[in-house]
Amino acid sequence: MTTLSIFNQSQPERASKVTENPAEIRDLLARQGVRFEQWPTKDLPSDAFQEDILDAYSEEVSKLKEECGFQTADVISLNPDNPQREAFRQKFLDEHTHSEDEVRFFVRGQGLFYLHFGNEVFAVLCQKNDLISVPDGTRHWFDMGPEPAFTCIRLFTNPEGWVADFTGEDIASRLPRYEALAGAAE
């Protein structure tokens, strides 16, 4: 189930608030400038090709491109049997920012976005049918867990795709990881 856990960075061991209510999650994130929606999912095979996934969601993706100026969309998929899964996980685990919005729509599986606002960190466990748009310049990181199993549509304004500017802060290492938060949500 989609879950939002809010932590104070001075007490990272315990969430000050946890909610699984989609409307409350949407509203709390909107106050921080984060777009959160839940789209109806399409029945697609787990091994669907990128083109099939983008075709299935072409109307939604076209709408976002027109509304927000995105230039490209692609699909990223990772499974527990990927021999480079730990390297992929490590790539996203440090706090960073982007010069464009980071948009993900979960077609399958789940992943955990951490969003750092002042003294608070919002940990959003996104699930199948969740769309999250992290505004440019927002400090954040992503944890896919030790056994990643997800497929996401990504949208970009920059044709180069995912480009991160790492902050050098250690906040990500002080908060509970995917294993603790995803297990608590189930």
mmCIF file of C-alpha atoms in Angstrom:
data_model
loop_
_atom_site.group_PDB
_atom_site.id
_atom_site.type_symbol
_atom_site.label_atom_id
_atom_site.label_comp_id
_atom_site.label_asym_id
_atom_site.label_seq_id
_atom_site.Cartn_x
_atom_site.Cartn_y
_atom_site.Cartn_z
ATOM 1 C CA MET A 1 0.000 0.000 0.000
ATOM 2 C CA THR A 2 1.217 3.509 -0.790
ATOM 3 C CA THR A 3 2.548 5.066 2.406
ATOM 4 C CA LEU A 4 3.903 8.451 3.450
ATOM 5 C CA SER A 5 6.172 8.584 6.514
ATOM 6 C CA ILE A 6 7.408 11.972 7.726
ATOM 7 C CA PHE A 7 10.642 12.183 9.719
ATOM 8 C CA ASN A 8 12.329 15.051 11.533
ATOM 9 C CA GLN A 9 15.983 14.961 10.501
ATOM 10 C CA SER A 10 17.053 15.420 14.147
ATOM 11 C CA GLN A 11 15.100 12.241 15.102
ATOM 12 C CA PRO A 12 15.511 10.031 12.030
ATOM 13 C CA GLU A 13 14.858 6.763 13.869
ATOM 14 C CA ARG A 14 11.105 7.343 14.217
ATOM 15 C CA ALA A 15 8.469 8.833 11.917
ATOM 16 C CA SER A 16 6.432 11.699 13.374
ATOM 17 C CA LYS A 17 3.552 10.879 11.019
ATOM 18 C CA VAL A 18 2.566 7.892 8.878
ATOM 19 C CA THR A 19 -0.429 7.737 6.554
ATOM 20 C CA GLU A 20 -1.746 5.349 3.914
ATOM 21 C CA ASN A 21 -4.653 7.618 2.931
ATOM 22 C CA PRO A 22 -4.108 8.569 -0.747
ATOM 23 C CA ALA A 23 -5.956 11.899 -0.444
ATOM 24 C CA GLU A 24 -3.930 12.875 2.639
ATOM 25 C CA ILE A 25 -0.693 11.810 0.921
ATOM 26 C CA ARG A 26 -1.607 13.904 -2.126
ATOM 27 C CA ASP A 27 -2.450 16.944 0.031
ATOM 28 C CA LEU A 28 0.652 16.732 2.259
ATOM 29 C CA LEU A 29 2.901 16.382 -0.792
ATOM 30 C CA ALA A 30 1.101 19.182 -2.664
ATOM 31 C CA ARG A 31 1.935 21.556 0.204
ATOM 32 C CA GLN A 32 5.589 20.866 -0.635
ATOM 33 C CA GLY A 33 5.044 21.376 -4.374
ATOM 34 C CA VAL A 34 5.131 17.635 -5.149
ATOM 35 C CA ARG A 35 2.583 16.223 -7.568
ATOM 36 C CA PHE A 36 1.120 12.879 -6.528
ATOM 37 C CA GLU A 37 -1.608 11.073 -8.458
ATOM 38 C CA GLN A 38 -2.935 7.565 -8.785
ATOM 39 C CA TRP A 39 -3.706 6.515 -12.335
ATOM 40 C CA PRO A 40 -5.694 3.461 -13.351
ATOM 41 C CA THR A 41 -3.251 0.766 -14.413
ATOM 42 C CA LYS A 42 -3.507 -1.277 -17.564
ATOM 43 C CA ASP A 43 -3.218 -5.038 -17.706
ATOM 44 C CA LEU A 44 0.210 -5.660 -19.182
ATOM 45 C CA PRO A 45 2.395 -8.753 -19.009
ATOM 46 C CA SER A 46 5.275 -8.499 -16.527
ATOM 47 C CA ASP A 47 7.731 -8.779 -19.427
ATOM 48 C CA ALA A 48 6.050 -6.096 -21.578
ATOM 49 C CA PHE A 49 8.395 -4.176 -23.851
ATOM 50 C CA GLN A 50 9.016 -0.437 -23.406
ATOM 51 C CA GLU A 51 7.042 0.344 -26.578
ATOM 52 C CA ASP A 52 4.014 -1.624 -25.340
ATOM 53 C CA ILE A 53 4.065 0.159 -21.975
ATOM 54 C CA LEU A 54 4.407 3.603 -23.552
ATOM 55 C CA ASP A 55 1.624 2.754 -26.021
ATOM 56 C CA ALA A 56 -0.673 1.620 -23.203
ATOM 57 C CA TYR A 57 -0.163 4.931 -21.370
ATOM 58 C CA SER A 58 0.238 7.158 -24.430
ATOM 59 C CA GLU A 59 -2.754 9.349 -23.572
ATOM 60 C CA GLU A 60 -1.551 10.041 -20.020
ATOM 61 C CA VAL A 61 2.072 10.575 -21.111
ATOM 62 C CA SER A 62 1.012 12.929 -23.941
ATOM 63 C CA LYS A 63 -1.077 14.945 -21.508
ATOM 64 C CA LEU A 64 1.876 15.346 -19.106
ATOM 65 C CA LYS A 65 4.226 16.240 -21.953
ATOM 66 C CA GLU A 66 1.857 18.941 -23.155
ATOM 67 C CA GLU A 67 1.088 20.257 -19.670
ATOM 68 C CA CYS A 68 4.640 20.259 -18.301
ATOM 69 C CA GLY A 69 6.884 20.537 -21.369
ATOM 70 C CA PHE A 70 8.482 17.106 -21.132
ATOM 71 C CA GLN A 71 10.406 16.144 -24.262
ATOM 72 C CA THR A 72 11.003 12.431 -23.793
ATOM 73 C CA ALA A 73 9.585 9.414 -21.978
ATOM 74 C CA ASP A 74 11.142 6.030 -21.403
ATOM 75 C CA VAL A 75 10.657 2.950 -19.247
ATOM 76 C CA ILE A 76 12.982 1.641 -16.564
ATOM 77 C CA SER A 77 12.518 -1.852 -15.210
ATOM 78 C CA LEU A 78 14.494 -3.801 -12.663
ATOM 79 C CA ASN A 79 14.063 -7.298 -11.277
ATOM 80 C CA PRO A 80 15.651 -9.161 -8.347
ATOM 81 C CA ASP A 81 17.673 -11.392 -10.694
ATOM 82 C CA ASN A 82 19.540 -8.448 -12.257
ATOM 83 C CA PRO A 83 23.243 -9.027 -11.496
ATOM 84 C CA GLN A 84 23.829 -5.256 -11.202
ATOM 85 C CA ARG A 85 20.877 -4.580 -8.869
ATOM 86 C CA GLU A 86 23.117 -3.527 -5.940
ATOM 87 C CA ALA A 87 25.062 -1.077 -8.138
ATOM 88 C CA PHE A 88 21.789 0.384 -9.429
ATOM 89 C CA ARG A 89 20.497 0.728 -5.866
ATOM 90 C CA GLN A 90 23.671 2.495 -4.701
ATOM 91 C CA LYS A 91 23.500 4.951 -7.621
ATOM 92 C CA PHE A 92 20.292 6.536 -6.282
ATOM 93 C CA LEU A 93 20.819 6.212 -2.484
ATOM 94 C CA ASP A 94 22.660 9.487 -1.889
ATOM 95 C CA GLU A 95 20.843 12.797 -1.595
ATOM 96 C CA HIS A 96 20.822 14.739 -4.844
ATOM 97 C CA THR A 97 18.903 17.307 -6.872
ATOM 98 C CA HIS A 98 18.048 17.735 -10.540
ATOM 99 C CA SER A 99 17.649 20.772 -12.754
ATOM 100 C CA GLU A 100 14.301 19.378 -13.933
ATOM 101 C CA ASP A 101 11.325 17.668 -12.317
ATOM 102 C CA GLU A 102 11.812 13.955 -11.643
ATOM 103 C CA VAL A 103 8.652 12.189 -12.762
ATOM 104 C CA ARG A 104 7.918 8.495 -12.238
ATOM 105 C CA PHE A 105 4.780 6.481 -12.863
ATOM 106 C CA PHE A 106 4.871 3.003 -11.339
ATOM 107 C CA VAL A 107 3.497 0.478 -13.828
ATOM 108 C CA ARG A 108 4.592 -2.453 -11.643
ATOM 109 C CA GLY A 109 6.124 -2.972 -8.227
ATOM 110 C CA GLN A 110 7.232 -0.319 -5.765
ATOM 111 C CA GLY A 111 10.036 2.021 -4.738
ATOM 112 C CA LEU A 112 10.715 4.531 -1.970
ATOM 113 C CA PHE A 113 11.294 8.230 -2.632
ATOM 114 C CA TYR A 114 12.761 10.350 0.164
ATOM 115 C CA LEU A 115 12.113 14.091 -0.182
ATOM 116 C CA HIS A 116 14.083 16.497 2.036
ATOM 117 C CA PHE A 117 12.290 19.749 2.946
ATOM 118 C CA GLY A 118 14.024 21.874 5.581
ATOM 119 C CA ASN A 119 14.153 19.779 8.765
ATOM 120 C CA GLU A 120 11.731 17.136 7.490
ATOM 121 C CA VAL A 121 12.098 14.143 5.230
ATOM 122 C CA PHE A 122 9.015 12.724 3.521
ATOM 123 C CA ALA A 123 9.445 9.030 2.657
ATOM 124 C CA VAL A 124 6.903 8.071 -0.015
ATOM 125 C CA LEU A 125 6.528 4.357 -0.700
ATOM 126 C CA CYS A 126 5.180 4.438 -4.244
ATOM 127 C CA GLN A 127 3.291 1.441 -5.611
ATOM 128 C CA LYS A 128 1.800 0.300 -8.873
ATOM 129 C CA ASN A 129 -0.430 3.089 -10.286
ATOM 130 C CA ASP A 130 1.309 5.938 -8.360
ATOM 131 C CA LEU A 131 2.663 8.969 -10.190
ATOM 132 C CA ILE A 132 5.096 11.238 -8.361
ATOM 133 C CA SER A 133 6.672 14.412 -9.706
ATOM 134 C CA VAL A 134 9.531 15.768 -7.599
ATOM 135 C CA PRO A 135 10.127 19.457 -8.414
ATOM 136 C CA ASP A 136 13.507 20.518 -9.760
ATOM 137 C CA GLY A 137 15.942 21.531 -7.048
ATOM 138 C CA THR A 138 14.289 19.312 -4.414
ATOM 139 C CA ARG A 139 16.776 17.365 -2.304
ATOM 140 C CA HIS A 140 15.845 13.688 -2.529
ATOM 141 C CA TRP A 141 16.991 10.100 -3.022
ATOM 142 C CA PHE A 142 15.431 6.814 -4.106
ATOM 143 C CA ASP A 143 15.656 3.351 -2.571
ATOM 144 C CA MET A 144 14.534 0.388 -4.637
ATOM 145 C CA GLY A 145 15.446 -2.145 -1.951
ATOM 146 C CA PRO A 146 17.808 -5.133 -2.075
ATOM 147 C CA GLU A 147 15.465 -7.156 -4.318
ATOM 148 C CA PRO A 148 14.100 -4.508 -6.725
ATOM 149 C CA ALA A 149 10.986 -5.400 -8.665
ATOM 150 C CA PHE A 150 9.512 -2.416 -10.457
ATOM 151 C CA THR A 151 8.741 -0.864 -13.819
ATOM 152 C CA CYS A 152 8.355 2.910 -14.176
ATOM 153 C CA ILE A 153 7.652 5.367 -16.930
ATOM 154 C CA ARG A 154 10.039 8.315 -16.666
ATOM 155 C CA LEU A 155 9.525 11.726 -18.272
ATOM 156 C CA PHE A 156 12.266 14.265 -18.982
ATOM 157 C CA THR A 157 12.638 17.807 -20.272
ATOM 158 C CA ASN A 158 16.372 17.214 -20.732
ATOM 159 C CA PRO A 159 17.019 14.831 -23.664
ATOM 160 C CA GLU A 160 20.089 13.517 -21.764
ATOM 161 C CA GLY A 161 17.735 11.887 -19.230
ATOM 162 C CA TRP A 162 18.667 11.378 -15.575
ATOM 163 C CA VAL A 163 21.360 13.861 -14.487
ATOM 164 C CA ALA A 164 21.990 14.289 -10.735
ATOM 165 C CA ASP A 165 23.816 16.890 -8.675
ATOM 166 C CA PHE A 166 24.796 15.152 -5.424
ATOM 167 C CA THR A 167 24.633 17.297 -2.271
ATOM 168 C CA GLY A 168 27.374 15.495 -0.317
ATOM 169 C CA GLU A 169 25.114 15.383 2.764
ATOM 170 C CA ASP A 170 24.827 12.134 4.773
ATOM 171 C CA ILE A 171 21.115 12.473 5.642
ATOM 172 C CA ALA A 172 20.216 9.459 3.480
ATOM 173 C CA SER A 173 22.384 7.159 5.594
ATOM 174 C CA ARG A 174 20.658 8.274 8.822
ATOM 175 C CA LEU A 175 17.063 7.396 7.905
ATOM 176 C CA PRO A 176 15.471 3.946 7.810
ATOM 177 C CA ARG A 177 16.003 2.233 4.465
ATOM 178 C CA TYR A 178 13.533 0.484 2.210
ATOM 179 C CA GLU A 179 13.739 -2.772 4.189
ATOM 180 C CA ALA A 180 12.388 -1.079 7.328
ATOM 181 C CA LEU A 181 9.751 1.144 5.718
ATOM 182 C CA ALA A 182 8.411 -1.126 2.973
ATOM 183 C CA GLY A 183 8.046 -3.964 5.454
ATOM 184 C CA ALA A 184 6.124 -1.697 7.837
ATOM 185 C CA ALA A 185 3.677 -0.778 5.065
ATOM 186 C CA GLU A 186 2.685 -4.318 4.214
#
